[in-house]
XYZ file of C-alpha atoms in Angstrom:
737
model
C 26.695 33.816 32.508
C 27.561 31.669 35.886
C 24.252 30.154 35.790
C 25.324 28.396 32.491
C 28.292 27.345 33.920
C 26.721 25.723 36.817
C 24.248 24.330 34.537
C 26.727 22.739 32.276
C 30.033 23.251 34.054
C 31.211 25.580 31.413
C 29.890 28.319 29.482
C 31.529 29.035 25.854
C 31.271 31.906 22.798
C 28.893 33.606 24.825
C 28.365 37.399 24.077
C 28.362 39.886 26.847
C 28.467 44.129 26.980
C 30.968 45.775 28.927
C 31.748 49.295 29.770
C 35.102 50.369 30.310
C 36.592 52.771 32.617
C 35.414 55.911 29.655
C 32.117 54.537 29.521
C 32.275 52.658 26.267
C 29.930 49.702 25.142
C 32.165 46.882 24.576
C 30.836 43.375 22.938
C 33.418 40.732 24.454
C 32.961 36.911 23.219
C 33.365 35.012 26.433
C 34.319 31.062 26.931
C 34.316 29.913 30.506
C 35.995 26.587 31.416
C 36.745 24.669 35.029
C 39.790 24.017 35.988
C 41.995 23.295 39.127
C 45.023 25.452 40.299
C 47.218 24.176 43.658
C 44.314 21.677 43.935
C 41.401 24.311 44.273
C 38.761 24.416 41.569
C 39.290 27.992 39.467
C 37.260 29.019 36.733
C 39.245 30.255 33.549
C 37.525 33.106 31.333
C 38.841 34.064 28.167
C 37.496 37.327 26.868
C 37.896 38.399 22.910
C 36.617 42.470 22.112
C 34.294 41.788 19.043
C 32.552 45.244 19.237
C 34.389 46.094 15.734
C 32.679 43.519 14.596
C 29.439 43.902 16.062
C 29.234 47.412 14.887
C 30.080 46.273 11.245
C 27.301 44.115 11.141
C 24.767 46.455 13.404
C 25.978 49.201 10.750
C 25.095 46.946 7.675
C 21.550 46.361 9.400
C 21.074 50.016 9.634
C 21.888 50.999 6.403
C 19.318 48.369 5.113
C 16.793 49.822 7.942
C 17.317 53.482 6.179
C 16.947 52.238 2.682
C 13.821 50.809 3.158
C 12.763 54.154 4.814
C 9.092 55.352 3.725
C 9.950 58.919 2.240
C 13.131 61.302 1.465
C 12.853 63.064 4.684
C 12.795 59.807 6.939
C 15.590 58.522 5.131
C 18.130 60.867 5.743
C 17.293 61.714 9.134
C 17.752 57.689 9.598
C 20.961 57.368 8.370
C 22.351 60.039 10.451
C 20.389 58.860 13.460
C 21.832 55.228 12.651
C 25.386 56.616 12.451
C 25.424 58.235 15.803
C 24.057 55.317 16.941
C 26.143 52.801 15.787
C 29.735 55.052 16.308
C 28.264 56.105 19.400
C 28.953 59.583 18.617
C 26.618 62.591 20.065
C 26.138 64.064 16.173
C 25.809 62.587 12.675
C 24.431 64.264 9.685
C 23.624 63.887 5.816
C 24.397 66.977 3.604
C 24.514 67.629 -0.107
C 25.792 70.877 -2.178
C 23.628 73.025 -3.235
C 23.686 73.152 -7.514
C 25.146 76.337 -8.646
C 26.982 77.276 -5.491
C 30.221 75.331 -5.073
C 30.846 76.741 -1.643
C 28.257 75.783 0.239
C 26.154 72.432 1.750
C 22.852 72.261 3.036
C 22.191 69.328 5.192
C 19.611 66.201 4.461
C 19.580 65.065 7.819
C 21.066 65.824 11.516
C 21.132 64.084 14.763
C 21.470 65.459 17.684
C 22.120 62.936 20.866
C 19.405 60.754 18.614
C 17.046 63.478 17.974
C 16.653 65.079 14.335
C 17.504 68.799 13.718
C 16.289 71.353 11.384
C 18.506 71.594 8.154
C 20.479 74.308 7.790
C 22.977 76.107 4.669
C 26.710 76.114 5.936
C 30.107 77.640 4.311
C 32.756 75.344 3.397
C 35.694 77.587 3.928
C 37.436 77.293 7.076
C 35.408 73.999 7.535
C 36.584 70.229 7.588
C 33.536 69.517 5.450
C 35.385 71.735 2.869
C 38.859 69.346 3.037
C 36.352 66.731 2.844
C 34.949 67.614 -0.295
C 38.611 68.110 -1.511
C 40.366 65.067 -0.192
C 37.492 62.194 -0.331
C 37.877 61.615 3.739
C 39.108 63.584 6.580
C 39.672 62.277 10.463
C 40.255 64.643 13.286
C 40.639 62.784 16.455
C 40.983 65.169 18.771
C 41.498 69.118 19.219
C 38.592 69.779 16.255
C 37.595 73.032 16.881
C 40.709 74.431 17.715
C 42.298 73.171 14.702
C 39.351 75.006 11.951
C 38.772 78.358 14.282
C 36.575 79.543 11.676
C 33.735 77.372 11.929
C 31.002 78.183 14.446
C 29.120 75.432 14.149
C 31.840 72.849 15.468
C 32.812 75.613 17.749
C 29.237 76.013 19.126
C 29.019 72.059 19.568
C 32.017 72.031 21.427
C 33.690 68.997 18.746
C 36.466 67.621 19.412
C 36.336 64.741 17.132
C 35.625 64.278 13.194
C 35.262 61.731 10.757
C 33.662 63.483 7.390
C 33.472 60.733 3.719
C 32.810 62.827 0.767
C 29.520 61.797 -1.029
C 30.542 61.019 -5.373
C 27.903 60.561 -7.773
C 27.480 58.334 -10.452
C 30.387 60.170 -12.670
C 32.569 60.457 -9.447
C 31.715 63.875 -9.201
C 31.256 65.085 -4.955
C 27.450 66.240 -4.414
C 28.239 66.090 -0.437
C 29.430 64.468 2.212
C 28.402 62.284 5.605
C 30.104 62.767 8.683
C 30.227 62.520 12.447
C 31.016 64.159 15.553
C 31.967 63.551 19.139
C 32.549 66.442 21.791
C 35.472 63.839 23.350
C 38.542 62.640 21.530
C 37.679 59.750 19.177
C 40.116 57.213 17.748
C 37.911 54.890 15.513
C 39.473 52.006 14.135
C 39.881 51.978 10.192
C 37.232 49.683 9.802
C 35.010 52.842 10.961
C 35.802 54.222 7.775
C 34.502 51.822 5.345
C 31.549 51.475 7.132
C 31.011 55.708 6.687
C 31.921 54.338 2.847
C 28.728 52.398 3.077
C 26.536 55.063 4.471
C 28.355 57.803 1.882
C 26.975 55.446 -1.252
C 23.466 54.632 -0.436
C 23.428 58.843 0.347
C 24.673 59.476 -2.853
C 22.370 57.289 -4.942
C 19.449 58.512 -2.513
C 20.562 62.014 -3.613
C 21.049 61.160 -7.148
C 17.478 59.747 -6.965
C 15.856 62.320 -5.523
C 17.321 65.064 -8.101
C 16.387 62.990 -11.125
C 12.672 62.329 -9.274
C 12.904 66.178 -9.315
C 13.899 66.517 -12.534
C 11.506 64.326 -13.504
C 8.772 66.275 -11.630
C 9.973 69.370 -13.179
C 9.596 68.097 -16.711
C 6.409 66.285 -16.207
C 5.034 69.998 -14.346
C 6.174 72.054 -17.520
C 4.750 69.430 -19.877
C 1.511 69.117 -17.874
C 1.613 73.670 -17.121
C 2.339 73.712 -21.743
C -0.856 71.245 -22.011
C -3.120 73.140 -19.951
C -2.268 76.584 -20.970
C -1.918 75.617 -24.775
C -4.151 77.392 -27.430
C -4.989 73.576 -28.538
C -6.607 70.615 -26.889
C -4.955 67.429 -26.370
C -6.597 64.390 -25.950
C -6.706 60.836 -25.611
C -9.324 58.197 -26.746
C -9.293 54.265 -26.907
C -9.863 52.018 -29.707
C -13.695 52.514 -29.134
C -13.381 56.610 -29.646
C -14.338 57.051 -25.984
C -11.848 59.805 -23.997
C -9.778 58.598 -21.159
C -7.742 62.128 -20.956
C -8.492 65.335 -22.498
C -6.611 68.605 -21.189
C -8.617 71.771 -19.764
C -8.226 73.880 -22.940
C -11.268 71.893 -23.886
C -13.424 74.176 -21.538
C -12.162 77.408 -23.062
C -12.790 75.882 -26.835
C -16.043 73.877 -26.066
C -17.956 74.938 -22.782
C -17.699 71.691 -21.189
C -15.560 70.511 -18.247
C -13.507 67.908 -18.309
C -15.449 65.878 -16.189
C -18.594 65.599 -18.550
C -16.288 64.558 -21.317
C -13.880 62.422 -19.884
C -15.542 58.655 -20.120
C -17.663 59.155 -23.020
C -17.661 58.769 -26.945
C -16.299 62.053 -28.434
C -18.735 61.228 -31.253
C -21.321 62.567 -29.551
C -20.670 66.205 -29.386
C -19.794 65.912 -33.487
C -22.572 67.433 -35.910
C -24.685 64.560 -37.507
C -23.807 66.257 -40.817
C -20.149 65.814 -40.468
C -20.465 62.227 -38.696
C -19.966 60.250 -41.644
C -16.200 61.635 -42.389
C -15.476 62.100 -39.008
C -16.756 57.959 -38.495
C -13.752 57.587 -41.817
C -11.394 59.172 -39.840
C -11.481 56.916 -37.136
C -11.741 53.668 -38.959
C -8.735 54.711 -40.812
C -6.645 55.368 -37.509
C -7.651 51.938 -36.077
C -6.694 50.007 -38.712
C -3.054 51.599 -39.182
C -0.635 50.831 -36.830
C 1.026 54.855 -35.967
C -1.295 56.056 -38.813
C -1.856 60.260 -38.136
C -5.325 61.951 -40.043
C -6.825 65.430 -40.041
C -9.575 66.557 -40.235
C -12.035 69.359 -40.279
C -15.335 69.061 -38.814
C -18.366 70.762 -36.396
C -18.752 70.275 -33.598
C -21.485 71.212 -30.683
C -20.329 73.862 -27.855
C -22.058 73.527 -24.736
C -23.863 76.904 -25.014
C -25.291 74.782 -28.125
C -23.401 76.892 -31.701
C -21.641 75.338 -33.714
C -17.656 75.236 -33.750
C -15.332 74.086 -36.586
C -12.995 71.692 -35.545
C -9.265 71.019 -36.999
C -7.862 67.759 -35.879
C -4.872 66.005 -36.252
C -4.820 62.363 -34.652
C -2.069 59.271 -34.307
C -2.844 56.051 -33.810
C -0.584 55.198 -30.473
C -2.445 52.092 -29.475
C 0.634 49.960 -29.593
C 2.364 51.804 -27.840
C 2.851 50.312 -23.911
C 2.701 53.649 -22.081
C 0.077 55.146 -23.936
C -1.956 53.048 -25.593
C -4.446 55.473 -26.784
C -5.077 57.602 -29.981
C -3.524 61.169 -29.402
C -6.192 63.656 -30.794
C -4.817 67.294 -30.951
C -7.835 69.432 -32.250
C -8.011 73.604 -32.434
C -10.981 75.925 -32.587
C -10.792 77.400 -36.654
C -14.262 78.818 -36.552
C -12.778 82.057 -36.612
C -11.030 80.852 -40.101
C -13.830 79.396 -41.535
C -15.540 82.297 -41.491
C -12.656 84.398 -42.895
C -12.784 81.944 -46.108
C -16.461 82.558 -45.899
C -16.106 86.637 -45.809
C -12.798 85.892 -48.189
C -15.248 83.877 -50.987
C -17.291 86.480 -50.976
C -14.536 89.328 -51.087
C -13.844 87.075 -54.288
C -17.434 86.949 -55.440
C -17.207 90.433 -55.231
C -13.935 90.941 -57.123
C -15.054 89.239 -60.443
C -18.383 91.163 -60.060
C -16.518 94.300 -59.912
C -13.961 92.924 -62.901
C -17.432 92.364 -65.013
C -18.585 95.430 -63.900
C -15.273 96.995 -65.064
C -15.203 95.496 -68.530
C -18.843 96.006 -68.967
C -18.095 99.945 -68.265
C -15.399 99.882 -70.289
C -17.083 98.550 -73.190
C -20.320 100.821 -71.891
C -17.935 103.722 -72.218
C -16.933 102.829 -75.999
C -20.337 101.902 -77.350
C -22.016 104.765 -75.474
C -19.346 107.286 -77.757
C -20.493 105.700 -80.852
C -24.381 105.531 -80.114
C -24.121 108.871 -78.794
C -22.434 110.505 -82.252
C -25.317 108.334 -84.185
C -27.922 109.532 -82.070
C -26.563 113.372 -82.334
C -26.991 112.847 -85.965
C -30.947 111.526 -85.311
C -31.745 113.960 -82.794
C -29.810 116.778 -85.398
C -31.811 115.826 -88.299
C -34.647 115.334 -86.519
C -34.452 119.270 -84.760
C -33.837 120.278 -88.759
C -37.235 119.152 -90.214
C -39.061 120.268 -87.574
C -37.899 123.405 -88.210
C -38.607 122.937 -91.738
C -42.344 120.991 -91.036
C -43.889 124.408 -89.515
C -46.876 124.125 -92.065
C -47.491 120.206 -91.493
C -49.167 119.811 -88.356
C -48.796 115.896 -88.738
C -45.077 115.949 -90.147
C -44.008 117.883 -86.342
C -46.316 115.723 -84.809
C -44.142 112.308 -85.716
C -41.002 114.726 -85.410
C -41.694 115.137 -81.924
C -42.339 111.435 -81.363
C -39.493 110.694 -83.157
C -37.151 113.134 -80.974
C -38.725 111.577 -77.660
C -37.759 108.500 -78.596
C -34.132 109.532 -78.939
C -34.525 111.291 -75.577
C -35.205 108.115 -74.101
C -32.480 106.389 -76.530
C -29.978 109.109 -74.631
C -31.377 108.417 -70.790
C -30.762 104.880 -71.721
C -27.123 105.203 -72.694
C -27.090 106.547 -69.246
C -28.244 104.226 -67.575
C -25.516 101.928 -68.951
C -23.114 104.704 -67.982
C -24.315 104.621 -64.131
C -25.196 101.172 -64.045
C -21.431 100.716 -65.207
C -20.531 103.570 -62.496
C -19.122 105.619 -64.588
C -21.250 108.407 -64.227
C -21.991 110.274 -60.762
C -25.727 111.163 -59.306
C -27.108 114.315 -61.260
C -29.634 115.591 -59.567
C -32.464 117.688 -60.774
C -35.144 119.039 -59.457
C -38.336 116.885 -60.985
C -41.949 115.576 -60.944
C -41.897 111.674 -60.136
C -45.109 110.642 -62.074
C -42.701 110.295 -65.143
C -40.287 108.441 -64.004
C -42.784 105.906 -62.614
C -44.638 105.891 -65.395
C -41.476 104.939 -67.562
C -40.477 102.169 -64.864
C -43.673 100.575 -65.049
C -43.988 100.541 -68.778
C -40.212 99.049 -68.949
C -40.956 96.241 -66.226
C -44.296 94.967 -67.813
C -42.320 93.941 -70.884
C -39.852 91.858 -68.635
C -42.438 90.345 -66.150
C -44.125 86.977 -66.485
C -47.530 86.726 -67.465
C -48.540 85.472 -64.457
C -47.442 88.259 -62.720
C -49.734 90.827 -62.249
C -48.384 94.731 -62.021
C -50.398 97.464 -60.877
C -49.751 101.202 -60.351
C -50.956 104.342 -58.590
C -50.034 107.169 -58.529
C -51.786 109.848 -56.510
C -51.386 113.116 -57.978
C -50.400 116.168 -57.743
C -47.431 115.451 -56.316
C -44.226 117.450 -54.909
C -41.157 117.535 -56.797
C -37.995 115.827 -55.371
C -34.588 116.398 -56.108
C -33.547 113.444 -57.720
C -31.235 111.128 -59.920
C -34.075 110.452 -62.846
C -32.460 107.348 -63.264
C -31.150 105.975 -59.875
C -34.747 106.319 -58.716
C -35.734 104.272 -61.532
C -33.125 102.221 -61.118
C -34.405 102.131 -57.072
C -38.044 100.921 -58.398
C -36.760 98.001 -61.143
C -35.219 96.484 -58.559
C -37.730 96.373 -55.984
C -40.581 95.237 -58.303
C -38.318 92.682 -59.782
C -37.050 91.489 -56.123
C -41.482 91.354 -55.368
C -42.011 89.626 -58.581
C -39.091 86.964 -57.792
C -40.325 86.183 -54.552
C -44.164 85.340 -56.127
C -42.583 82.575 -57.836
C -44.387 80.535 -60.539
C -47.612 81.213 -59.184
C -50.036 84.017 -59.895
C -49.757 87.067 -57.988
C -49.896 91.191 -57.427
C -47.022 93.525 -57.406
C -47.988 96.985 -56.329
C -46.423 100.498 -56.252
C -48.173 103.285 -54.839
C -46.891 106.925 -55.288
C -48.282 109.435 -53.073
C -47.400 112.690 -50.767
C -46.739 111.325 -47.600
C -47.537 113.154 -44.328
C -46.427 112.232 -40.406
C -50.083 111.360 -39.796
C -50.603 109.277 -42.746
C -47.898 107.144 -41.216
C -46.773 107.528 -38.061
C -43.887 104.797 -37.372
C -41.881 106.601 -40.681
C -39.513 109.446 -39.193
C -39.583 112.855 -41.100
C -36.102 112.241 -43.971
C -32.971 114.435 -42.615
C -32.966 116.340 -45.205
C -36.997 117.375 -45.357
C -38.719 120.018 -43.159
C -41.557 120.024 -45.190
C -43.540 117.493 -47.006
C -42.536 113.899 -48.801
C -43.222 111.950 -51.330
C -43.848 108.267 -50.078
C -42.777 105.091 -52.558
C -44.426 102.018 -51.867
C -43.783 98.376 -53.701
C -46.075 95.501 -52.016
C -46.336 91.617 -53.393
C -47.751 88.989 -52.301
C -45.011 86.756 -52.442
C -43.598 83.869 -49.713
C -42.067 87.085 -47.301
C -39.208 87.009 -45.050
C -39.066 86.131 -41.350
C -37.674 88.580 -38.326
C -33.991 86.965 -38.881
C -34.269 87.843 -42.708
C -35.319 91.576 -42.584
C -32.225 91.823 -40.012
C -29.639 91.422 -42.497
C -32.151 92.372 -45.940
C -29.969 95.472 -46.257
C -26.302 93.743 -45.832
C -24.279 93.576 -48.874
C -24.152 90.319 -50.606
C -26.686 89.103 -48.417
C -28.879 86.820 -50.753
C -31.564 83.921 -50.339
C -31.231 82.760 -53.906
C -29.117 80.226 -55.047
C -26.019 79.757 -57.360
C -26.284 82.036 -60.383
C -29.492 83.879 -59.276
C -28.514 86.949 -57.738
C -25.309 88.234 -56.066
C -26.699 90.163 -53.152
C -26.127 93.302 -54.283
C -29.815 94.841 -55.097
C -31.176 95.902 -51.651
C -27.918 97.091 -50.797
C -27.685 99.442 -53.705
C -31.226 100.611 -53.220
C -30.543 101.226 -49.428
C -27.708 103.493 -50.699
C -29.270 105.309 -53.051
C -32.190 106.098 -51.147
C -29.625 107.028 -48.208
C -27.393 109.126 -50.800
C -30.766 111.417 -51.642
C -31.514 111.611 -48.219
C -34.741 109.712 -47.533
C -35.108 106.234 -45.800
C -36.319 102.699 -46.894
C -38.156 100.543 -44.701
C -39.547 97.202 -44.848
C -42.538 95.072 -43.291
C -42.615 91.350 -43.783
C -43.851 88.087 -42.151
C -43.550 84.537 -43.824
C -46.154 83.998 -46.211
C -48.014 87.516 -45.929
C -45.373 89.008 -48.475
C -43.683 92.319 -48.239
C -44.272 96.185 -48.605
C -40.736 98.227 -48.720
C -41.564 101.978 -48.350
C -39.428 104.730 -49.234
C -39.578 108.640 -48.093
C -37.736 111.111 -50.729
C -37.983 114.834 -49.459
C -39.946 116.874 -51.404
C -37.692 120.070 -52.990
C -38.654 123.183 -53.313
C -37.321 125.505 -56.316
C -38.834 125.468 -60.099
C -38.686 122.099 -62.597
C -35.415 121.278 -64.268
C -35.765 120.090 -68.309
C -34.738 116.321 -68.710
C -33.053 117.722 -71.877
C -35.718 117.740 -74.596
C -35.970 120.464 -76.295
C -39.591 122.885 -75.238
C -38.592 125.366 -77.914
C -41.445 125.989 -80.518
C -41.432 125.230 -84.030
C -41.747 128.812 -85.362
C -39.235 129.682 -82.721
C -35.706 130.260 -84.581
C -32.501 129.498 -82.584
C -30.213 131.845 -81.762
C -27.457 132.504 -84.454
C -24.943 135.012 -85.380
C -22.069 135.439 -88.076
C -18.914 134.912 -86.401
C -16.424 131.795 -88.055
C -16.382 128.539 -86.071
C -14.034 125.759 -86.960
C -16.335 122.360 -85.720
C -14.410 119.392 -85.034
C -15.437 116.001 -84.946
C -14.394 112.583 -86.276
C -18.122 111.512 -86.692
C -18.776 112.298 -90.473
C -22.700 112.377 -89.684
C -22.827 114.483 -87.364
C -20.454 116.464 -87.784
C -22.559 117.716 -91.747
C -25.611 117.663 -89.180
C -24.236 120.228 -86.884
C -22.628 122.461 -89.912
C -25.927 122.130 -91.536
C -27.331 123.708 -88.237
C -24.369 126.499 -87.387
C -24.882 127.837 -90.910
C -28.501 127.999 -91.088
C -28.263 130.225 -88.384
C -26.063 132.452 -89.800
C -22.644 131.210 -88.327
C -19.732 130.958 -91.013
C -18.586 127.296 -90.383
C -15.520 125.434 -91.204
C -15.293 121.371 -91.088
C -12.668 119.218 -89.559
C -12.752 115.242 -89.233
C -10.053 115.377 -87.650
C -7.531 117.273 -85.448
C -5.367 117.314 -87.319
C -6.322 119.635 -90.322
C -7.941 121.590 -88.044
C -5.277 122.130 -86.405
C -3.291 123.230 -89.449
C -6.377 125.036 -90.457
C -5.774 127.494 -87.673
C -2.098 127.619 -87.760
C -1.656 129.210 -91.099
C -4.670 131.816 -90.130
C -5.338 132.029 -86.563
C -7.536 135.302 -86.965
C -9.592 133.820 -89.382
C -11.577 132.242 -86.504
C -13.307 133.156 -83.332
C -14.456 129.790 -81.820
C -13.546 126.485 -82.096
C -16.036 123.417 -81.717
C -13.963 119.843 -80.944
C -15.636 117.012 -79.609
C -12.976 115.461 -76.627
C -12.568 111.463 -77.653
C -10.873 111.233 -81.425
C -8.127 109.031 -82.716
C -5.198 110.363 -83.559
C -5.146 114.083 -81.679
C -7.945 114.129 -79.069
C -9.309 117.471 -78.178
C -7.256 117.838 -74.907
C -4.386 118.354 -77.224
C -5.751 120.008 -79.894
C -6.872 122.295 -77.199
C -3.335 122.891 -75.964
C -1.931 123.710 -79.779
C -4.483 126.223 -79.707
C -3.681 127.619 -76.965
C -0.082 127.930 -77.177
C -1.012 129.887 -80.822
C -3.556 132.303 -79.154
C -3.889 132.034 -75.154
C -7.187 132.438 -74.039
C -8.530 131.173 -77.424
C -12.347 129.903 -76.611
C -12.972 126.790 -77.446
C -15.832 124.255 -76.669
C -15.650 120.599 -76.073
C -18.333 117.950 -77.120
C -18.272 114.269 -75.452
C -20.595 111.634 -75.036
C -17.667 109.508 -73.011
C -17.545 111.114 -69.500
C -14.556 108.587 -68.232
C -12.388 110.956 -66.061
C -13.124 113.830 -67.859
C -16.050 116.220 -66.144
C -16.734 120.233 -66.729
C -14.590 120.917 -63.803
C -12.011 119.585 -65.341
C -12.636 121.182 -68.480
C -12.916 124.638 -67.165
C -9.450 124.071 -65.363
C -7.617 122.634 -68.623
C -9.258 126.552 -70.469
C -11.999 125.266 -72.240
C -14.686 127.798 -72.398
C -17.739 125.312 -72.112
C -18.620 121.988 -71.649
C -21.524 119.749 -73.499
C -22.719 116.451 -73.360
C -23.441 114.505 -76.566
C -26.111 114.321 -78.059
C -26.941 117.427 -78.141
C -30.096 119.434 -78.422
C -29.507 121.928 -80.932
C -30.991 125.040 -78.676
C -28.350 123.874 -75.704
C -25.832 124.014 -78.570
C -26.963 127.677 -79.760
C -27.106 128.841 -76.246
C -23.662 127.552 -75.115
C -22.337 128.761 -78.249
C -23.654 132.714 -78.397
C -23.202 132.864 -74.281
C -19.131 131.944 -75.165
C -18.633 134.185 -78.087
C -21.053 137.140 -75.932
C -18.548 136.800 -73.050
C -15.346 137.164 -75.240
C -16.885 140.113 -76.649
C -17.709 141.931 -73.055
C -14.020 140.944 -72.094
C -12.621 142.554 -75.148
C -14.186 145.742 -74.563
C -13.485 146.506 -71.186
C -10.261 148.732 -70.900
C-alpha cells in the first residue's frame, strides 16, 4: 500500500485484510491521499469494511464450485466445508429427514475444522434442528448448549452459537436443514441468512435429484430383475433382425449364453422348415410402424434338440428410446407335446365311440343270429338223430354242424372285438386254431404274398381263449404282409414245442414251470430300426399313414399275450424283415370241448317226463327246442312271449316243474318273468338262455335266483344235460328232511 503511495503519490480503493482484536479477519477497501496539516505533510487513510460483500461473493463462488462436485458424497461435504470457511465457523453440516422417521435426521456432509466427519443419525426433539424444521430458520448467538441441554451433540462440541435454515422440496415441504455452528458467541449480519438460504436451496435440489435417481435406479433394478427372472425371454432386434439385447432367460430356454446370441441374426436358430413363416412374420412387422404379430415356430436348442417357441413381437423402430423390434418369446414345447397327446387321445376317443357303436350293433346282430343258428343247429341235431342208417346224410349233417359252430365262433369274435365279452380260457390244442387262422388269412392276403405254416405235432395243450389267440395270429400276419408292400414276399408261421436250450435268449413265461409252446411269425419285409423297435408295442404308435391304421394292433397283441401268462419278443433290422416270437406256457389237465357235440348219433339224449314251460320270442328256435324236448319225453308248453307264459303259470303254478326262458325279449325280459314267478313260487327252478351277454353273466344269473345259465346257440345234449341237472337237484332237495 505504502509502495503505491511512494510510486504514485496516492492509493485509491485498494482491498486489504485486517485482523481485529478477537482474531476475525475483515476485508477493507482503503484509499490514501497525501494532505498537509499545519504545514506538515500527512497521509489521509479512508477505510470501508466490505467483508460482508466479499463473503457473499465468496459464498456464491463456493456454491457454484460445490454444485460442480463430481459425486454426491463430495457435493454435501464440499457444501459444508464451504459454509464453514465462508462464515468462519468451526462446524457446518447438511442433513436430511429420514423417510418414514420424521423425528430423525441423518447428516449428508459434515465439516469440522475444515475436515469431513463420518455421517450420523440424530434425534430432533430437544435440538435446535427441530425448531429449524418447524420454523424455517433459527439463530442462537450465544449459550446454545445451555439453551438446549438435551442436545448431546451441542454439549460435546461446546457449541455457543448456531444458525440453521430448513431445506424444502419442490412442493415446499421440509426435507432437511443446513446449519453452521461455532464454539464462540457469534452474531452474523442479516445477509448471512440469505447466503445460507441459497446453500439450502442448492442442497434441496441435490437431495431431490438423488432421491429421484435412487427411485429410478430401484425401478430399473426391479424391472431388470423381473426381466432376468421372467419365465419369458425379452429381446430386442434391429431392422435387420439382429439381436441387440436378449435377457438371461434365453440360457434357460435355449441353452445359449447372452454373449453367444447378441449381434447374431435371430433367424440363425430357426429350423429350416419354419424359416418361411418366420421371414413372413418379420417382414410384416418391419413394414408397419407399431405393428404387433404373434407366431409359433421351431428353433434349434444349443444341445441340438428342437424346441417350440411362441413369440409376440412389436415394431418400435420409430421409438427414439428403443429403435428396435421388441420380442417376447417363451418355450411352449411341453404344450405342443400335450396337444399332440390330446390329439391322439381324441383319436382314441373317436375309435372307442366307433367300437362302442359297433359293439351295440354286434350285440343286436349276435342275439338275432344266435337264434337263427340255434334253430339250424337244433334241426341238424334232430336230422342227425334220424339219420342213423344213412351214412352219407350223417356226414353231410356233421359238416353242417361244424359250419354252424364256426359261425357261432364268428359271432363270439365279433362280441370280443367290440369288448363285450371277457376272456374265456380253456385247455385246448393249438393246431386247430393255427390251421383255421391260416385258412382265413389265405383268403384275405394279396396273391403276391406267400403264406406258409409249419406246425410240429404233437404240441402240448395250452390254457387260452381261442378267439384271442386267433386275433393275435391275424394281427401279426396282417402286419407282416403290410411290411412287404406291393412286391412279392413270404410270411411264415411256425409252431412247435419250446425248450430252454432251443431258444436260450427267451426267458421262461412266468406262468410256466414245464414246457412251453413257441409261435413265430416271420417275414422278409422292410424291417425296423432300433428306434422303432423301442416303441413298437406302444399304444397308438404307428408308422402307417392316415387311414391305414390306429396303432392299436401290436399293443393289443402284447396285452393278450401278457394276459395269458406268455411273453413276446421281436427281432428286426432295416431291409431284413422281422420275426415275432411268442412263448405260451403249456397247460395241464384234460382238453375242454369247444362246444361241438361228440355224442354218437345212436346214443339217446338225456330225457325225462317232467313238465316244462318253454319261453322264447324266436318262433323257429322255440319250435325246434319244443320238438327236441318232446322227443326226449318231456311235457312241453311253449310260449313266444313272457306275458303269455306268466299268465299260464299264474293260473296253474303247480302244473310246471321247470321254466326255460330267453333273457332278452320284447316287453318283459326273462329277468322280469323270473321275478314274477318267484313271487308266486319262491325258489322255483328256472334256466335262462341268452345270446347277448352284455351286462349279464352267469354269476349275476345265479345271484338273481336262476338255477342255470346257458349260452345261445345251444347244443342239444348240453341243453338236455342242464335240464336234467336242475331237475335232479330239485328232487334231491325235496327229499331232504
